[in-house]
PDB file of C-alpha atoms and ligand atoms in Angstrom:
ATOM      1  CA  MET A   1     203.524  40.406 271.554  1.00 96.00           C
ATOM      2  CA  ARG A   2     199.949  40.536 272.022  1.00 98.00           C
ATOM      3  CA  LEU A   3     198.126  41.760 268.795  1.00 98.00           C
ATOM      4  CA  LEU A   4     194.707  43.183 269.095  1.00 98.00           C
ATOM      5  CA  VAL A   5     192.493  42.749 265.938  1.00 98.00           C
ATOM      6  CA  VAL A   6     189.364  44.582 266.118  1.00 98.00           C
ATOM      7  CA  ASN A   7     186.330  43.951 263.538  1.00 98.00           C
ATOM      8  CA  PRO A   8     184.652  47.145 263.848  1.00 98.00           C
ATOM      9  CA  ASN A   9     181.093  45.754 262.737  1.00 98.00           C
ATOM     10  CA  THR A  10     179.436  43.502 265.170  1.00 98.00           C
ATOM     11  CA  SER A  11     179.314  40.160 262.960  1.00 98.00           C
ATOM     12  CA  ALA A  12     181.002  37.500 265.714  1.00 98.00           C
ATOM     13  CA  GLY A  13     181.192  34.858 262.540  1.00 97.00           C
ATOM     14  CA  MET A  14     183.128  37.463 260.497  1.00 98.00           C
ATOM     15  CA  THR A  15     185.468  38.261 263.378  1.00 98.00           C
ATOM     16  CA  ALA A  16     185.941  34.398 263.953  1.00 98.00           C
ATOM     17  CA  ARG A  17     186.912  34.464 260.108  1.00 98.00           C
ATOM     18  CA  ILE A  18     189.109  37.353 260.215  1.00 98.00           C
ATOM     19  CA  ALA A  19     190.704  35.729 263.659  1.00 98.00           C
ATOM     20  CA  ALA A  20     191.797  32.747 261.662  1.00 98.00           C
ATOM     21  CA  CYS A  21     193.391  34.396 258.893  1.00 98.00           C
ATOM     22  CA  ALA A  22     195.132  36.830 261.195  1.00 98.00           C
ATOM     23  CA  ARG A  23     196.634  33.915 263.297  1.00 98.00           C
ATOM     24  CA  GLU A  24     197.497  31.846 259.698  1.00 98.00           C
ATOM     25  CA  ALA A  25     199.752  35.034 258.993  1.00 98.00           C
ATOM     26  CA  ALA A  26     201.252  35.756 262.092  1.00 98.00           C
ATOM     27  CA  GLY A  27     204.649  35.055 263.406  1.00 97.00           C
ATOM     28  CA  ASN A  28     205.962  33.009 266.335  1.00 95.00           C
ATOM     29  CA  GLY A  29     205.517  34.628 269.704  1.00 95.00           C
ATOM     30  CA  THR A  30     202.525  36.759 268.407  1.00 98.00           C
ATOM     31  CA  GLU A  31     199.332  36.218 270.362  1.00 98.00           C
ATOM     32  CA  ILE A  32     196.152  37.187 268.459  1.00 98.00           C
ATOM     33  CA  VAL A  33     192.926  38.552 270.363  1.00 98.00           C
ATOM     34  CA  ALA A  34     190.117  39.269 267.940  1.00 98.00           C
ATOM     35  CA  VAL A  35     187.082  41.271 269.105  1.00 98.00           C
ATOM     36  CA  ASN A  36     184.362  43.308 267.931  1.00 98.00           C
ATOM     37  CA  PRO A  37     182.191  45.629 269.556  1.00 98.00           C
ATOM     38  CA  SER A  38     178.773  44.954 270.599  1.00 96.00           C
ATOM     39  CA  SER A  39     177.127  47.982 269.479  1.00 95.00           C
ATOM     40  CA  GLY A  40     177.038  49.350 266.021  1.00 97.00           C
ATOM     41  CA  PRO A  41     176.301  47.964 262.325  1.00 98.00           C
ATOM     42  CA  ALA A  42     176.378  44.481 261.765  1.00 98.00           C
ATOM     43  CA  SER A  43     178.209  45.052 258.447  1.00 98.00           C
ATOM     44  CA  ILE A  44     179.889  48.421 257.259  1.00 98.00           C
ATOM     45  CA  GLU A  45     179.194  49.712 254.052  1.00 98.00           C
ATOM     46  CA  GLY A  46     179.548  53.162 253.339  1.00 97.00           C
ATOM     47  CA  TYR A  47     179.871  56.619 255.490  1.00 98.00           C
ATOM     48  CA  PHE A  48     176.872  56.124 257.470  1.00 98.00           C
ATOM     49  CA  ASP A  49     177.642  52.524 259.076  1.00 98.00           C
ATOM     50  CA  GLU A  50     181.354  53.602 259.378  1.00 98.00           C
ATOM     51  CA  ALA A  51     180.384  56.779 261.588  1.00 97.00           C
ATOM     52  CA  PHE A  52     178.279  54.403 263.787  1.00 97.00           C
ATOM     53  CA  ALA A  53     180.948  51.667 263.750  1.00 97.00           C
ATOM     54  CA  VAL A  54     183.532  54.113 265.452  1.00 97.00           C
ATOM     55  CA  PRO A  55     182.657  54.487 269.155  1.00 95.00           C
ATOM     56  CA  GLY A  56     182.489  50.915 269.728  1.00 95.00           C
ATOM     57  CA  MET A  57     185.711  49.974 267.946  1.00 97.00           C
ATOM     58  CA  LEU A  58     187.633  53.029 270.129  1.00 96.00           C
ATOM     59  CA  GLU A  59     186.096  51.476 273.324  1.00 95.00           C
ATOM     60  CA  GLU A  60     187.605  47.880 272.341  1.00 97.00           C
ATOM     61  CA  ILE A  61     191.045  49.648 271.291  1.00 97.00           C
ATOM     62  CA  ALA A  62     191.203  51.509 275.030  1.00 95.00           C
ATOM     63  CA  LYS A  63     189.956  48.046 276.646  1.00 97.00           C
ATOM     64  CA  GLY A  64     192.482  46.074 274.535  1.00 97.00           C
ATOM     65  CA  GLU A  65     195.271  48.247 275.510  1.00 97.00           C
ATOM     66  CA  ALA A  66     194.472  48.262 279.375  1.00 96.00           C
ATOM     67  CA  GLU A  67     194.739  44.244 279.111  1.00 97.00           C
ATOM     68  CA  GLY A  68     198.208  44.395 277.394  1.00 97.00           C
ATOM     69  CA  ALA A  69     197.963  44.546 273.651  1.00 98.00           C
ATOM     70  CA  GLN A  70     201.151  46.177 272.047  1.00 98.00           C
ATOM     71  CA  ALA A  71     199.647  47.069 268.646  1.00 98.00           C
ATOM     72  CA  PHE A  72     196.272  46.820 266.880  1.00 98.00           C
ATOM     73  CA  VAL A  73     194.850  46.038 263.533  1.00 98.00           C
ATOM     74  CA  ILE A  74     191.462  47.717 262.538  1.00 98.00           C
ATOM     75  CA  ALA A  75     189.821  44.697 260.511  1.00 98.00           C
ATOM     76  CA  CYS A  76     187.797  46.907 258.264  1.00 98.00           C
ATOM     77  CA  PHE A  77     189.018  47.942 254.552  1.00 98.00           C
ATOM     78  CA  ASP A  78     187.728  51.642 255.184  1.00 98.00           C
ATOM     79  CA  ASP A  79     190.049  51.657 258.143  1.00 98.00           C
ATOM     80  CA  THR A  80     187.071  52.880 260.359  1.00 98.00           C
ATOM     81  CA  GLY A  81     188.260  55.636 262.737  1.00 98.00           C
ATOM     82  CA  LEU A  82     191.987  54.891 262.531  1.00 98.00           C
ATOM     83  CA  GLU A  83     192.968  58.381 263.240  1.00 98.00           C
ATOM     84  CA  ALA A  84     190.881  58.544 266.387  1.00 97.00           C
ATOM     85  CA  ALA A  85     192.595  54.993 267.497  1.00 98.00           C
ATOM     86  CA  ARG A  86     195.849  56.222 266.885  1.00 98.00           C
ATOM     87  CA  CYS A  87     195.089  59.124 269.737  1.00 97.00           C
ATOM     88  CA  VAL A  88     193.923  56.405 272.196  1.00 95.00           C
ATOM     89  CA  ALA A  89     196.701  53.698 271.683  1.00 97.00           C
ATOM     90  CA  ASN A  90     200.329  54.165 272.275  1.00 95.00           C
ATOM     91  CA  GLY A  91     201.085  50.906 270.452  1.00 97.00           C
ATOM     92  CA  PRO A  92     200.945  51.265 266.634  1.00 98.00           C
ATOM     93  CA  VAL A  93     197.618  51.154 264.981  1.00 98.00           C
ATOM     94  CA  ILE A  94     197.364  49.339 261.342  1.00 98.00           C
ATOM     95  CA  GLY A  95     194.401  49.797 259.092  1.00 98.00           C
ATOM     96  CA  ILE A  96     194.023  46.675 256.843  1.00 98.00           C
ATOM     97  CA  GLY A  97     193.295  49.423 253.940  1.00 98.00           C
ATOM     98  CA  GLU A  98     196.481  51.221 254.492  1.00 98.00           C
ATOM     99  CA  ALA A  99     198.524  48.132 254.881  1.00 98.00           C
ATOM    100  CA  ALA A 100     197.308  46.521 251.912  1.00 98.00           C
ATOM    101  CA  PHE A 101     198.020  49.719 249.763  1.00 98.00           C
ATOM    102  CA  HIS A 102     201.190  49.674 251.182  1.00 98.00           C
ATOM    103  CA  VAL A 103     202.226  46.281 250.449  1.00 98.00           C
ATOM    104  CA  ALA A 104     200.707  46.494 246.888  1.00 98.00           C
ATOM    105  CA  SER A 105     202.751  49.476 246.204  1.00 98.00           C
ATOM    106  CA  LEU A 106     205.901  47.554 246.939  1.00 98.00           C
ATOM    107  CA  ILE A 107     205.317  44.802 244.647  1.00 98.00           C
ATOM    108  CA  ALA A 108     203.480  46.526 241.825  1.00 98.00           C
ATOM    109  CA  HIS A 109     203.683  49.790 239.781  1.00 98.00           C
ATOM    110  CA  ARG A 110     199.802  50.001 239.763  1.00 97.00           C
ATOM    111  CA  PHE A 111     197.178  47.911 241.323  1.00 98.00           C
ATOM    112  CA  SER A 112     193.484  47.845 241.579  1.00 98.00           C
ATOM    113  CA  VAL A 113     191.253  47.224 244.407  1.00 98.00           C
ATOM    114  CA  VAL A 114     187.899  45.198 244.272  1.00 98.00           C
ATOM    115  CA  THR A 115     185.413  46.380 247.273  1.00 98.00           C
ATOM    116  CA  THR A 116     182.145  44.800 247.971  1.00 98.00           C
ATOM    117  CA  LEU A 117     179.315  47.533 247.375  1.00 98.00           C
ATOM    118  CA  SER A 118     179.569  50.294 244.810  1.00 98.00           C
ATOM    119  CA  ARG A 119     178.892  52.608 247.889  1.00 98.00           C
ATOM    120  CA  SER A 120     182.047  51.720 249.449  1.00 98.00           C
ATOM    121  CA  ILE A 121     184.345  52.736 246.736  1.00 98.00           C
ATOM    122  CA  ALA A 122     184.272  56.758 247.503  1.00 98.00           C
ATOM    123  CA  PRO A 123     185.617  56.213 251.061  1.00 98.00           C
ATOM    124  CA  ILE A 124     188.131  54.150 249.970  1.00 98.00           C
ATOM    125  CA  GLU A 125     189.389  56.247 247.190  1.00 98.00           C
ATOM    126  CA  GLY A 126     189.343  59.185 249.864  1.00 98.00           C
ATOM    127  CA  ASN A 127     191.708  57.286 251.759  1.00 98.00           C
ATOM    128  CA  LEU A 128     193.973  56.499 248.965  1.00 98.00           C
ATOM    129  CA  MET A 129     194.272  60.349 248.449  1.00 98.00           C
ATOM    130  CA  LYS A 130     194.813  60.805 252.207  1.00 98.00           C
ATOM    131  CA  TYR A 131     197.859  58.075 252.285  1.00 98.00           C
ATOM    132  CA  GLY A 132     199.239  59.647 249.044  1.00 98.00           C
ATOM    133  CA  LEU A 133     198.927  56.346 247.150  1.00 98.00           C
ATOM    134  CA  ASP A 134     196.057  57.561 244.587  1.00 98.00           C
ATOM    135  CA  ARG A 135     198.505  57.708 242.021  1.00 97.00           C
ATOM    136  CA  ARG A 136     199.546  53.713 242.483  1.00 98.00           C
ATOM    137  CA  CYS A 137     195.958  52.855 242.753  1.00 98.00           C
ATOM    138  CA  ALA A 138     194.667  52.392 239.070  1.00 98.00           C
ATOM    139  CA  ARG A 139     191.145  51.780 239.804  1.00 98.00           C
ATOM    140  CA  VAL A 140     188.685  50.791 242.938  1.00 98.00           C
ATOM    141  CA  ARG A 141     185.869  48.313 241.572  1.00 98.00           C
ATOM    142  CA  ALA A 142     183.236  46.796 243.624  1.00 98.00           C
ATOM    143  CA  CYS A 143     182.058  43.201 242.872  1.00 98.00           C
ATOM    144  CA  GLU A 144     178.441  44.327 244.040  1.00 98.00           C
ATOM    145  CA  VAL A 145     178.684  41.272 246.865  1.00 98.00           C
ATOM    146  CA  ALA A 146     177.022  42.608 250.029  1.00 98.00           C
ATOM    147  CA  VAL A 147     179.798  42.016 253.184  1.00 98.00           C
ATOM    148  CA  LEU A 148     177.487  39.386 255.168  1.00 97.00           C
ATOM    149  CA  ALA A 149     176.835  37.827 251.610  1.00 97.00           C
ATOM    150  CA  LEU A 150     180.531  36.742 251.310  1.00 97.00           C
ATOM    151  CA  GLU A 151     180.200  33.756 253.657  1.00 93.00           C
ATOM    152  CA  ASP A 152     177.144  32.506 252.234  1.00 94.00           C
ATOM    153  CA  PRO A 153     178.022  29.914 249.859  1.00 88.00           C
ATOM    154  CA  ALA A 154     174.979  30.328 247.815  1.00 93.00           C
ATOM    155  CA  SER A 155     175.884  34.109 247.022  1.00 95.00           C
ATOM    156  CA  GLY A 156     178.290  33.273 244.392  1.00 96.00           C
ATOM    157  CA  ALA A 157     180.571  35.554 245.929  1.00 97.00           C
ATOM    158  CA  ARG A 158     183.864  34.043 244.955  1.00 97.00           C
ATOM    159  CA  ALA A 159     182.672  33.933 241.005  1.00 98.00           C
ATOM    160  CA  LYS A 160     181.602  37.840 241.122  1.00 98.00           C
ATOM    161  CA  LEU A 161     184.668  38.594 242.821  1.00 98.00           C
ATOM    162  CA  SER A 162     187.010  36.548 240.427  1.00 98.00           C
ATOM    163  CA  ALA A 163     185.148  37.966 237.180  1.00 98.00           C
ATOM    164  CA  GLU A 164     185.834  41.538 238.607  1.00 98.00           C
ATOM    165  CA  ILE A 165     189.763  40.625 239.022  1.00 98.00           C
ATOM    166  CA  GLU A 166     189.179  39.522 235.561  1.00 98.00           C
ATOM    167  CA  ARG A 167     187.947  42.658 234.400  1.00 98.00           C
ATOM    168  CA  ALA A 168     190.693  44.747 236.345  1.00 98.00           C
ATOM    169  CA  LYS A 169     193.296  42.961 234.373  1.00 98.00           C
ATOM    170  CA  ALA A 170     191.481  43.389 230.977  1.00 98.00           C
ATOM    171  CA  GLU A 171     190.564  47.223 231.356  1.00 98.00           C
ATOM    172  CA  GLU A 172     193.361  48.909 233.666  1.00 98.00           C
ATOM    173  CA  GLY A 173     196.110  46.339 233.219  1.00 97.00           C
ATOM    174  CA  ALA A 174     196.356  45.779 236.850  1.00 98.00           C
ATOM    175  CA  GLU A 175     199.496  44.339 237.860  1.00 98.00           C
ATOM    176  CA  ALA A 176     198.041  43.308 241.386  1.00 98.00           C
ATOM    177  CA  ILE A 177     194.813  43.116 243.129  1.00 98.00           C
ATOM    178  CA  VAL A 178     193.912  44.409 246.779  1.00 98.00           C
ATOM    179  CA  LEU A 179     191.280  42.709 248.074  1.00 98.00           C
ATOM    180  CA  GLY A 180     188.718  45.582 249.612  1.00 98.00           C
ATOM    181  CA  CYS A 181     187.250  43.637 252.403  1.00 98.00           C
ATOM    182  CA  ALA A 182     188.241  41.880 255.292  1.00 98.00           C
ATOM    183  CA  GLY A 183     185.754  39.075 254.713  1.00 98.00           C
ATOM    184  CA  MET A 184     187.442  38.468 251.503  1.00 98.00           C
ATOM    185  CA  ALA A 185     190.707  37.257 253.280  1.00 98.00           C
ATOM    186  CA  GLU A 186     190.529  33.761 253.008  1.00 97.00           C
ATOM    187  CA  LEU A 187     190.088  33.954 249.275  1.00 98.00           C
ATOM    188  CA  ALA A 188     193.498  35.610 248.658  1.00 98.00           C
ATOM    189  CA  ALA A 189     195.646  32.386 247.724  1.00 98.00           C
ATOM    190  CA  SER A 190     193.384  30.756 245.466  1.00 98.00           C
ATOM    191  CA  LEU A 191     192.367  33.724 243.660  1.00 98.00           C
ATOM    192  CA  ALA A 192     196.205  34.597 243.308  1.00 98.00           C
ATOM    193  CA  ARG A 193     196.934  31.191 242.052  1.00 98.00           C
ATOM    194  CA  GLU A 194     193.846  31.394 239.449  1.00 98.00           C
ATOM    195  CA  HIS A 195     194.723  34.826 238.066  1.00 98.00           C
ATOM    196  CA  GLU A 196     198.657  34.649 238.279  1.00 98.00           C
ATOM    197  CA  LEU A 197     199.183  37.576 239.861  1.00 98.00           C
ATOM    198  CA  PRO A 198     199.548  39.055 243.413  1.00 98.00           C
ATOM    199  CA  VAL A 199     196.294  39.357 245.701  1.00 98.00           C
ATOM    200  CA  ILE A 200     196.737  40.913 248.691  1.00 98.00           C
ATOM    201  CA  ASP A 201     194.824  40.659 251.717  1.00 98.00           C
ATOM    202  CA  GLY A 202     195.127  43.600 254.178  1.00 98.00           C
ATOM    203  CA  VAL A 203     194.069  41.341 257.431  1.00 98.00           C
ATOM    204  CA  ALA A 204     197.641  39.364 256.728  1.00 98.00           C
ATOM    205  CA  ALA A 205     199.454  42.687 255.504  1.00 98.00           C
ATOM    206  CA  ALA A 206     198.529  44.571 258.562  1.00 98.00           C
ATOM    207  CA  VAL A 207     199.253  41.767 261.102  1.00 98.00           C
ATOM    208  CA  ARG A 208     202.896  41.341 259.546  1.00 98.00           C
ATOM    209  CA  LEU A 209     203.419  45.275 259.348  1.00 98.00           C
ATOM    210  CA  ALA A 210     202.207  45.719 263.176  1.00 98.00           C
ATOM    211  CA  GLU A 211     204.691  42.732 264.019  1.00 98.00           C
ATOM    212  CA  SER A 212     207.585  44.911 262.171  1.00 98.00           C
ATOM    213  CA  LEU A 213     206.885  48.014 263.815  1.00 98.00           C
ATOM    214  CA  VAL A 214     206.817  46.306 267.418  1.00 98.00           C
ATOM    215  CA  ALA A 215     210.110  44.390 266.603  1.00 98.00           C
ATOM    216  CA  LEU A 216     211.759  48.180 265.457  1.00 98.00           C
ATOM    217  CA  GLY A 217     210.800  49.531 268.829  1.00 98.00           C
ATOM    218  CA  HIS A 218     208.228  51.756 267.237  1.00 98.00           C
ATOM    219  CA  ALA A 219     204.924  53.219 268.867  1.00 97.00           C
ATOM    220  CA  THR A 220     202.576  55.874 267.756  1.00 97.00           C
ATOM    221  CA  SER A 221     203.996  59.329 267.869  1.00 97.00           C
ATOM    222  CA  LYS A 222     202.136  61.323 270.126  1.00 97.00           C
ATOM    223  CA  ARG A 223     203.693  64.865 269.475  1.00 96.00           C
ATOM    224  CA  GLY A 224     201.054  65.687 266.926  1.00 95.00           C
ATOM    225  CA  PRO A 225     197.423  64.668 265.683  1.00 97.00           C
ATOM    226  CA  TYR A 226     197.868  61.499 267.473  1.00 98.00           C
ATOM    227  CA  ALA A 227     198.235  63.338 270.627  1.00 97.00           C
ATOM    228  CA  ARG A 228     195.927  61.710 273.805  1.00 95.00           C
ATOM    229  CA  PRO A 229     192.724  62.967 273.845  1.00 93.00           C
ATOM    230  CA  LEU A 230     192.106  66.049 275.987  1.00 92.00           C
ATOM    231  CA  PRO A 231     190.414  65.461 279.075  1.00 90.00           C
ATOM    232  CA  LYS A 232     186.940  66.998 278.615  1.00 90.00           C
ATOM    233  CA  ARG A 233     183.167  66.360 279.642  1.00 89.00           C
ATOM    234  CA  PHE A 234     181.063  63.805 277.210  1.00 88.00           C
ATOM    235  CA  THR A 235     177.728  63.956 277.819  1.00 87.00           C
ATOM    236  CA  GLY A 236     174.618  61.629 276.956  1.00 83.00           C
ATOM    237  CA  ALA A 237     175.268  57.948 275.286  1.00 79.00           C
ATOM    238  CA  PHE A 238     179.000  59.003 275.039  1.00 78.00           C
ATOM    239  CA  ALA A 239     179.431  60.028 278.738  1.00 79.00           C
ATOM    240  CA  GLY A 240     181.928  57.586 279.569  1.00 74.00           C
ATOM    241  CA  MET A 241     183.962  58.130 276.406  1.00 72.00           C
ATOM    242  CA  GLY A 242     185.566  61.506 277.849  1.00 73.00           C
ATOM    243  CA  ARG A 243     188.636  61.652 279.499  1.00 64.00           C
ATOM    244  CA  GLY A 244     187.332  64.644 281.694  1.00 60.00           C
TER     245      GLY A 244
HETATM  246  C1  5HY B   1     185.123  45.620 255.695  1.00 52.46           C
HETATM  247  N1  5HY B   1     182.749  46.554 255.745  1.00 52.46           N
HETATM  248  O1  5HY B   1     186.327  45.181 255.509  1.00 52.46           O
HETATM  249  C2  5HY B   1     184.385  46.706 254.923  1.00 52.46           C
HETATM  250  C3  5HY B   1     184.417  46.348 253.642  1.00 52.46           C
HETATM  251  C4  5HY B   1     183.456  47.179 252.947  1.00 52.46           C
HETATM  252  O2  5HY B   1     182.093  45.417 257.265  1.00 52.46           O
HETATM  253  N2  5HY B   1     184.262  44.940 256.640  1.00 52.46           N
HETATM  254  C5  5HY B   1     183.028  45.511 256.484  1.00 52.46           C
HETATM  255  O3  5HY B   1     182.572  47.067 252.107  1.00 52.46           O
HETATM  256  O4  5HY B   1     183.634  48.702 253.110  1.00 52.46           O
END
């Protein structure tokens, strides 16, 4: 099956690293196609960036479906435009945040999330409440490393992330850690070994969940809020997005 992995920011370097992690997690027979939009923010840190990342992400989903993708992963931890993407696509659309929360809640009673900057905490807390998983999350923390600094070895990103995980274990008794950024995916295995607890990467979790849904023959329900967009006229910069 063809699985489209969309990194909603415009950083091709980050998309390549996400693609490598997705391919490592994917099962036999799954073709991973990883893309990012050409318009929008270089990284997504908070509500403002998220708002400008959505149109480009939706265009990639529509293009990917037209080119034969059967399922979709939104590879940004705040699940950028997830509900709108489910309206556009027939195949299952999995956000890496939601996927990681569900996996964590299956193997731990309470988990903590460690994301990048403090401004990313509120959108993540909002998603936890929306998904009904806030009671299973002990705390959402930030390691104060910017998204694009994660790929800079000189930033000390891994050490800062590891120190925040240590605080989560000591202060709220975290039984598992959810990595709160797609750019942290490649660190999951070594951090789990170092801290001797499950460390969940949403990219791998979303790839495996998408495969499971396709294998079960499930697609997004079109009976309710994820129904196809109504045909109507869009004007200005988004004139091409309308279905009218
Ligand atoms: C992500 N931003 O996974 C989120 C992380 C964050 O560009 N990719 C981004 O800080 O919200």
